[in-house]
Short mmCIF file of C-alpha atoms and ligand atoms in Angstrom, two decimals:
data_model
loop_
_atom_site.label_atom_id
_atom_site.label_comp_id
_atom_site.label_asym_id
_atom_site.label_seq_id
_atom_site.Cartn_x
_atom_site.Cartn_y
_atom_site.Cartn_z
CA MET A 264 100.15 56.95 103.82
CA VAL A 265 101.34 58.73 106.95
CA ASP A 266 98.72 61.45 106.55
CA LYS A 267 95.97 58.92 106.06
CA VAL A 268 96.88 57.11 109.31
CA TRP A 269 96.97 60.45 111.18
CA ARG A 270 93.51 61.48 109.95
CA ASN A 271 92.17 58.05 110.75
CA PHE A 272 93.62 58.33 114.27
CA GLN A 273 92.09 61.76 114.84
CA THR A 274 88.56 60.67 113.90
CA GLN A 275 88.79 57.66 116.19
CA LEU A 276 90.19 59.69 119.08
CA LYS A 277 87.27 62.12 118.88
CA LYS A 278 84.79 59.33 119.48
CA ILE A 279 86.50 58.13 122.69
CA LYS A 280 84.50 58.69 125.89
CA SER A 281 86.23 56.47 128.42
CA LEU A 282 89.70 55.43 129.55
CA ASP A 283 88.97 51.89 128.39
CA GLY A 284 88.18 53.09 124.88
CA LEU A 285 91.38 55.08 124.88
CA GLU A 286 93.46 52.01 125.54
CA GLU A 287 91.85 50.24 122.59
CA VAL A 288 92.85 53.06 120.24
CA GLU A 289 96.36 53.10 121.65
CA ILE A 290 96.77 49.40 120.88
CA LYS A 291 95.31 49.87 117.41
CA PHE A 292 97.87 52.52 116.46
CA LEU A 293 100.92 52.06 118.68
CA GLY A 294 100.64 48.36 119.50
CA ARG A 295 103.01 45.70 118.19
CA LYS A 296 100.70 44.95 115.28
CA GLY A 297 99.38 48.52 115.13
CA GLN A 298 99.14 50.97 112.23
CA VAL A 299 102.42 52.75 112.97
CA ASN A 300 104.42 49.54 113.02
CA LYS A 301 102.79 48.55 109.74
CA LEU A 302 104.11 51.76 108.22
CA PHE A 303 107.63 50.93 109.44
CA GLN A 304 107.34 47.46 107.87
CA GLN A 305 106.37 49.00 104.52
CA LEU A 306 109.61 51.05 104.54
CA ALA A 307 111.45 47.98 103.21
CA LYS A 308 109.50 48.11 99.95
CA ILE A 309 110.09 51.73 98.99
CA PRO A 310 113.05 53.08 96.97
CA ALA A 311 116.24 53.75 98.98
CA SER A 312 116.22 57.46 98.10
CA GLN A 313 112.88 58.02 99.88
CA LYS A 314 113.55 55.84 102.90
CA ARG A 315 115.15 58.50 105.10
CA ARG A 316 112.40 61.09 104.63
CA GLN A 317 109.63 58.56 105.00
CA GLY A 318 111.24 57.10 108.15
CA GLN A 319 111.40 60.56 109.71
CA ALA A 320 107.73 61.19 108.86
CA ILE A 321 106.65 57.95 110.55
CA ASN A 322 108.67 58.80 113.66
CA GLU A 323 107.02 62.20 113.84
CA LEU A 324 103.62 60.59 113.44
CA LYS A 325 104.39 58.23 116.30
CA GLN A 326 105.31 61.16 118.55
CA LYS A 327 102.18 63.12 117.61
CA ILE A 328 99.96 60.12 118.35
CA THR A 329 101.69 59.53 121.70
CA LYS A 330 101.21 63.16 122.72
CA ALA A 331 97.58 63.24 121.59
CA LEU A 332 96.83 60.09 123.55
CA ALA A 333 98.42 61.52 126.71
CA LYS A 334 96.41 64.73 126.39
CA LYS A 335 93.16 62.87 125.88
CA LYS A 336 93.92 60.68 128.89
CA GLU A 337 94.34 63.73 131.08
CA GLN A 338 91.04 65.18 129.86
CA LEU A 339 89.19 61.96 130.55
CA GLN A 340 90.62 61.70 134.07
CA LEU A 341 89.64 65.25 134.89
CA ARG A 342 86.13 64.66 133.64
CA LEU A 343 85.81 61.51 135.78
CA ALA A 344 86.88 63.44 138.88
CA ASP A 345 84.30 66.12 138.04
CA GLU A 346 81.56 63.57 137.72
CA LEU A 347 82.43 61.93 141.04
CA ALA A 348 82.49 65.33 142.73
CA GLN A 349 79.00 66.03 141.41
CA GLU A 350 77.72 62.72 142.77
CA ASN A 351 78.86 63.92 146.19
CA PHE A 352 80.91 60.82 146.64
CA ASP A 353 82.53 61.02 150.07
CA VAL A 354 85.36 58.51 150.30
CA THR A 355 85.69 59.12 154.04
CA GLN A 356 82.17 57.78 154.80
CA PRO A 357 82.16 54.52 156.80
CA GLY A 358 80.80 51.42 155.06
CA ARG A 359 77.23 50.25 155.45
CA GLU A 360 76.65 48.36 158.73
CA GLN A 361 76.60 44.59 158.34
CA GLN A 362 74.02 42.50 160.21
CA LEU A 363 76.12 39.57 161.31
CA GLY A 364 73.60 38.05 163.74
CA HIS A 365 74.40 36.45 167.08
CA LEU A 366 73.59 33.45 169.22
CA HIS A 367 69.96 32.88 170.15
CA PRO A 368 69.14 34.07 173.71
CA ILE A 369 68.42 30.47 174.77
CA THR A 370 71.90 29.42 173.67
CA GLN A 371 73.49 32.43 175.38
CA MET A 372 71.73 31.60 178.66
CA LYS A 373 72.51 27.88 178.37
CA TRP A 374 76.19 28.76 178.15
CA GLU A 375 76.02 31.33 180.93
CA ILE A 376 74.22 28.93 183.29
CA GLY A 377 76.59 26.12 182.36
CA ASP A 378 79.48 28.42 183.32
CA ILE A 379 77.95 29.22 186.72
CA PHE A 380 77.54 25.53 187.58
CA ARG A 381 80.97 24.70 186.20
CA ARG A 382 82.47 27.25 188.58
CA MET A 383 80.59 25.46 191.39
CA GLY A 384 82.27 22.19 190.42
CA PHE A 385 79.57 20.58 188.25
CA GLU A 386 80.16 18.74 184.99
CA ILE A 387 77.79 19.83 182.18
CA PHE A 388 75.91 17.39 179.92
CA GLU A 389 73.39 17.56 177.12
CA PRO A 390 70.51 15.09 177.22
CA GLN A 391 69.74 12.44 174.67
CA GLU A 392 66.58 14.00 173.28
CA VAL A 393 64.83 10.81 172.21
CA SER A 394 64.99 8.26 174.98
CA ASP A 395 62.91 5.35 176.22
CA ASP A 396 60.42 4.25 178.84
CA TYR A 397 63.14 2.99 181.14
CA ASN A 398 65.20 6.20 181.29
CA ASN A 399 62.30 8.64 181.25
CA PHE A 400 60.17 6.72 183.79
CA GLY A 401 61.16 3.22 184.90
CA ALA A 402 64.59 4.03 186.28
CA LEU A 403 63.05 6.97 188.14
CA ASN A 404 60.74 4.85 190.27
CA ILE A 405 57.75 5.38 187.97
CA PRO A 406 56.80 1.87 186.77
CA ALA A 407 54.31 1.31 183.95
CA GLY A 408 50.78 1.95 185.14
CA HIS A 409 51.93 4.23 187.97
CA PRO A 410 49.48 7.13 188.22
CA ALA A 411 52.39 9.59 188.57
CA ARG A 412 53.01 9.15 184.83
CA ASP A 413 50.11 11.52 184.32
CA LEU A 414 52.30 14.32 185.69
CA TRP A 415 53.91 14.44 182.25
CA ASP A 416 51.98 14.77 178.98
CA THR A 417 54.15 12.42 177.04
CA PHE A 418 54.75 12.06 173.30
CA TRP A 419 55.48 8.53 172.11
CA THR A 420 56.91 7.49 168.79
CA ARG A 421 55.24 4.62 166.96
CA GLU A 422 58.20 2.44 167.94
CA GLY A 423 57.67 3.24 171.62
CA TYR A 424 60.45 5.79 172.12
CA ILE A 425 59.95 9.01 174.08
CA PRO A 426 61.06 12.55 173.23
CA ILE A 427 62.14 13.23 176.83
CA THR A 428 59.53 14.92 179.02
CA HIS A 429 62.18 16.05 181.52
CA THR A 430 65.96 16.02 181.84
CA SER A 431 65.62 13.60 184.75
CA SER A 432 65.75 11.06 181.91
CA MET A 433 69.55 11.42 182.15
CA GLN A 434 69.83 10.58 185.84
CA ASN A 435 70.28 6.82 185.43
CA TRP A 436 72.93 7.27 182.74
CA ILE A 437 74.85 9.66 185.00
CA TYR A 438 74.76 7.31 188.02
CA ARG A 439 76.06 4.48 185.84
CA HIS A 440 78.82 6.51 184.21
CA ARG A 441 80.18 8.43 187.21
CA ARG A 442 81.25 7.36 190.69
CA PRO A 443 80.52 9.47 193.80
CA PRO A 444 81.18 12.24 194.44
CA ILE A 445 78.92 13.05 191.48
CA ARG A 446 78.20 16.64 190.47
CA ALA A 447 76.39 16.79 187.15
CA VAL A 448 74.16 19.29 185.37
CA VAL A 449 72.15 18.50 182.24
CA ILE A 450 70.87 21.37 180.10
CA GLY A 451 68.67 20.61 177.12
CA ARG A 452 65.34 20.37 175.36
CA CYS A 453 62.26 18.61 176.69
CA PHE A 454 58.96 17.92 174.95
CA ARG A 455 55.42 17.73 176.22
CA HIS A 456 52.05 17.24 174.65
CA GLU A 457 50.75 20.59 175.88
CA ALA A 458 48.29 23.12 174.60
CA THR A 459 50.62 26.12 174.25
CA ASP A 460 49.92 29.44 175.92
CA ALA A 461 51.92 32.34 177.34
CA SER A 462 53.59 30.09 179.92
CA HIS A 463 53.53 26.65 178.23
CA GLU A 464 55.39 25.37 175.20
CA HIS A 465 55.53 21.87 173.73
CA THR A 466 59.31 22.30 173.45
CA PHE A 467 61.24 23.90 176.29
CA HIS A 468 64.51 23.56 178.20
CA GLN A 469 65.33 22.16 181.61
CA ILE A 470 68.39 22.35 183.78
CA GLU A 471 68.74 19.14 185.75
CA GLY A 472 71.24 18.78 188.55
CA VAL A 473 72.37 15.80 190.56
CA TYR A 474 74.74 15.74 193.49
CA VAL A 475 75.69 12.43 195.14
CA ASP A 476 78.16 11.94 197.94
CA GLU A 477 78.31 10.77 201.54
CA ASN A 478 76.15 12.76 203.97
CA VAL A 479 74.42 14.97 201.43
CA THR A 480 71.29 16.62 202.82
CA VAL A 481 68.48 18.94 201.79
CA ALA A 482 70.46 21.78 203.36
CA ASN A 483 73.12 21.34 200.64
CA LEU A 484 70.39 21.46 197.99
CA ILE A 485 68.86 24.66 199.31
CA GLU A 486 72.20 26.43 199.54
CA THR A 487 73.25 25.27 196.06
CA MET A 488 70.05 26.71 194.59
CA ARG A 489 70.42 29.95 196.50
CA VAL A 490 74.00 30.43 195.31
CA PHE A 491 73.07 29.64 191.71
CA LEU A 492 70.08 31.98 191.63
CA SER A 493 72.08 34.80 193.20
CA ALA A 494 74.78 34.37 190.54
CA PHE A 495 72.25 34.28 187.70
CA TYR A 496 70.24 37.31 188.82
CA GLY A 497 73.27 39.25 190.03
CA LYS A 498 71.95 39.90 193.53
CA GLU A 499 71.36 37.99 196.75
CA MET A 500 68.22 35.90 196.26
CA GLU A 501 65.89 34.74 198.98
CA ILE A 502 64.23 31.38 198.45
CA LYS A 503 61.39 29.49 200.05
CA VAL A 504 60.95 25.73 200.28
CA ARG A 505 57.65 23.85 200.19
CA PRO A 506 56.91 20.14 200.22
CA SER A 507 55.95 18.55 196.91
CA TYR A 508 55.82 15.15 195.23
CA PHE A 509 57.93 13.49 192.54
CA PRO A 510 58.33 9.69 192.58
CA PHE A 511 62.13 9.90 192.23
CA VAL A 512 62.79 12.05 195.30
CA GLU A 513 61.99 11.70 198.98
CA PRO A 514 61.31 14.17 200.41
CA GLY A 515 60.20 16.13 197.35
CA LEU A 516 60.34 19.92 197.35
CA GLU A 517 59.34 22.93 195.39
CA ILE A 518 61.50 26.01 195.58
CA ALA A 519 60.18 29.50 195.07
CA MET A 520 62.24 32.68 194.92
CA LYS A 521 61.30 36.14 195.99
CA CYS A 522 59.62 37.90 193.08
CA VAL A 523 62.29 39.79 191.12
CA PHE A 524 59.76 42.38 189.95
CA CYS A 525 58.22 43.55 193.23
CA ASN A 526 60.90 42.25 195.61
CA GLY A 527 58.28 40.29 197.56
CA LYS A 528 55.71 43.04 197.90
CA GLY A 529 53.23 41.35 195.57
CA CYS A 530 52.51 42.19 191.92
CA SER A 531 50.72 40.80 188.86
CA VAL A 532 53.67 38.57 187.89
CA CYS A 533 53.74 36.74 191.24
CA LYS A 534 49.95 36.93 191.56
CA ASN A 535 50.35 39.06 194.68
CA SER A 536 52.05 36.26 196.61
CA GLY A 537 55.52 37.84 196.50
CA TRP A 538 57.01 34.46 195.49
CA ILE A 539 57.62 32.73 192.17
CA GLU A 540 57.96 29.01 191.92
CA ILE A 541 60.88 27.97 189.77
CA LEU A 542 61.91 24.40 190.41
CA GLY A 543 61.16 20.90 191.60
CA ALA A 544 63.78 19.09 193.65
CA GLY A 545 64.44 16.70 196.50
CA GLU A 546 66.62 14.01 198.05
CA ILE A 547 67.21 11.30 195.48
CA HIS A 548 65.03 8.28 196.24
CA PRO A 549 67.06 5.25 197.46
CA ARG A 550 65.47 3.08 194.75
CA VAL A 551 66.67 5.48 192.06
CA LEU A 552 70.22 5.38 193.41
CA ARG A 553 70.15 1.56 193.61
CA GLU A 554 68.81 1.35 190.05
CA GLY A 555 71.84 3.43 189.02
CA GLY A 556 74.26 1.06 190.77
CA ILE A 557 74.89 3.32 193.77
CA ASP A 558 74.54 2.00 197.33
CA PRO A 559 71.91 4.13 199.12
CA GLU A 560 73.17 2.90 202.52
CA LYS A 561 76.47 4.63 201.87
CA TYR A 562 75.53 7.55 199.65
CA SER A 563 72.78 10.11 199.47
CA GLY A 564 72.15 12.96 197.10
CA PHE A 565 69.86 15.63 195.80
CA ALA A 566 68.43 16.44 192.40
CA TRP A 567 66.62 19.41 190.92
CA GLY A 568 64.89 20.39 187.69
CA LEU A 569 64.75 24.06 186.68
CA GLY A 570 62.90 25.56 183.73
CA LEU A 571 65.33 27.55 181.57
CA GLU A 572 62.75 29.71 179.77
CA ARG A 573 61.18 30.65 183.09
CA LEU A 574 64.52 31.85 184.46
CA ILE A 575 65.15 34.00 181.39
CA MET A 576 61.62 35.43 181.37
CA LEU A 577 61.99 36.49 185.00
CA ARG A 578 65.37 38.05 184.33
CA TYR A 579 64.23 40.20 181.40
CA GLY A 580 60.53 40.63 182.10
CA ILE A 581 59.43 38.61 179.05
CA GLU A 582 55.72 37.91 179.31
CA ASP A 583 55.24 35.15 176.69
CA VAL A 584 57.36 32.00 176.40
CA ARG A 585 56.32 31.54 172.74
CA ARG A 586 58.48 34.53 171.77
CA PHE A 587 61.60 32.37 172.00
CA HIS A 588 60.63 30.28 168.99
CA ARG A 589 58.95 32.87 166.78
CA GLY A 590 62.11 34.06 165.06
CA ASP A 591 61.01 37.70 165.35
CA LEU A 592 64.19 39.73 164.84
CA ARG A 593 62.84 42.70 166.81
CA PHE A 594 62.76 40.40 169.84
CA LEU A 595 65.99 38.51 169.18
CA ARG A 596 68.12 41.61 168.49
CA GLN A 597 67.62 42.77 172.06
CA PHE A 598 69.93 40.05 173.38
N1 LIG B 281 61.81 16.18 186.47
C1 LIG B 281 60.89 16.97 187.23
C2 LIG B 281 59.91 17.65 186.27
O1 LIG B 281 60.21 17.84 185.14
C3 LIG B 281 61.59 18.04 188.05
C4 LIG B 281 62.47 17.42 189.09
C5 LIG B 281 63.78 17.11 188.81
C6 LIG B 281 61.97 17.19 190.35
C7 LIG B 281 64.60 16.56 189.79
C8 LIG B 281 62.77 16.64 191.33
C9 LIG B 281 64.07 16.33 191.05
O2 LIG B 281 58.81 17.96 186.63
#
């Protein structure tokens, strides 16, 4: 019996090629219900005179199997190490780089610009993206039928709501929910029914600002814009003011900054004028203040509307606004 188990063990051991297989054989022979233990159990049935010799033989078998298993294990481990060495497996190599992604450049700039205005004492808001006739136009001194409505190519929902055409749609809400002194900035998406091209998108972002207090003048507006632009572009910016028209400001202004590419000398970006127009602004119209529950006899203020994409394009020399929404990773990874 003992010999038969030994031969059986040897044939099985020869076939083993892996450490896992080795463990199986070990359980089969040395395990609790294994072959060797079965032999010990059979000892009870044999004549007393043979018990001692037979017991010794089984113990020897157990030792031989244990030794053989240990030897085989060592061989298998050595072979594994050899194989790994041949595969040129370098455990000191760093892992493969993970592409974790990052915030979209628009979001990064929104946050950065929000921080600049926060440092200047402004409170930051997001607009309600779908608003109504009153907030987008009526409360801003643009009654129904007013020709100035044509300044904005407006989308309307079937129910008569408006995806906001400008962040000025938040002005009335701000006047009604804050008391002077008011310093508020709204950064968010606007929508216009535009044919898109390199400088026009149907969906874009504006940065609206309102400042209301006693004795606020255009001089405060101009300086606020100059300080902001200098902070955003990281150098002292020169700006130029021209008259313009928006129904909700009086006087209305347009502000241009010295071209960041040619420093005012004239280039293709600024169409050789040396200046780039970046925002509409003005003194808040008394009717708009009154509509917001603020007494225009006591308070005055200024408001501005900046295009976010424009600011970013000028900072990085991006030539096409449509890049922001294309999802092209070669573009996005640069930020
Ligand atoms: N809302 C205007 C626009 O989108 C910009 C603007 C804002 C002008 C505030 C004056 C004051 O064209």
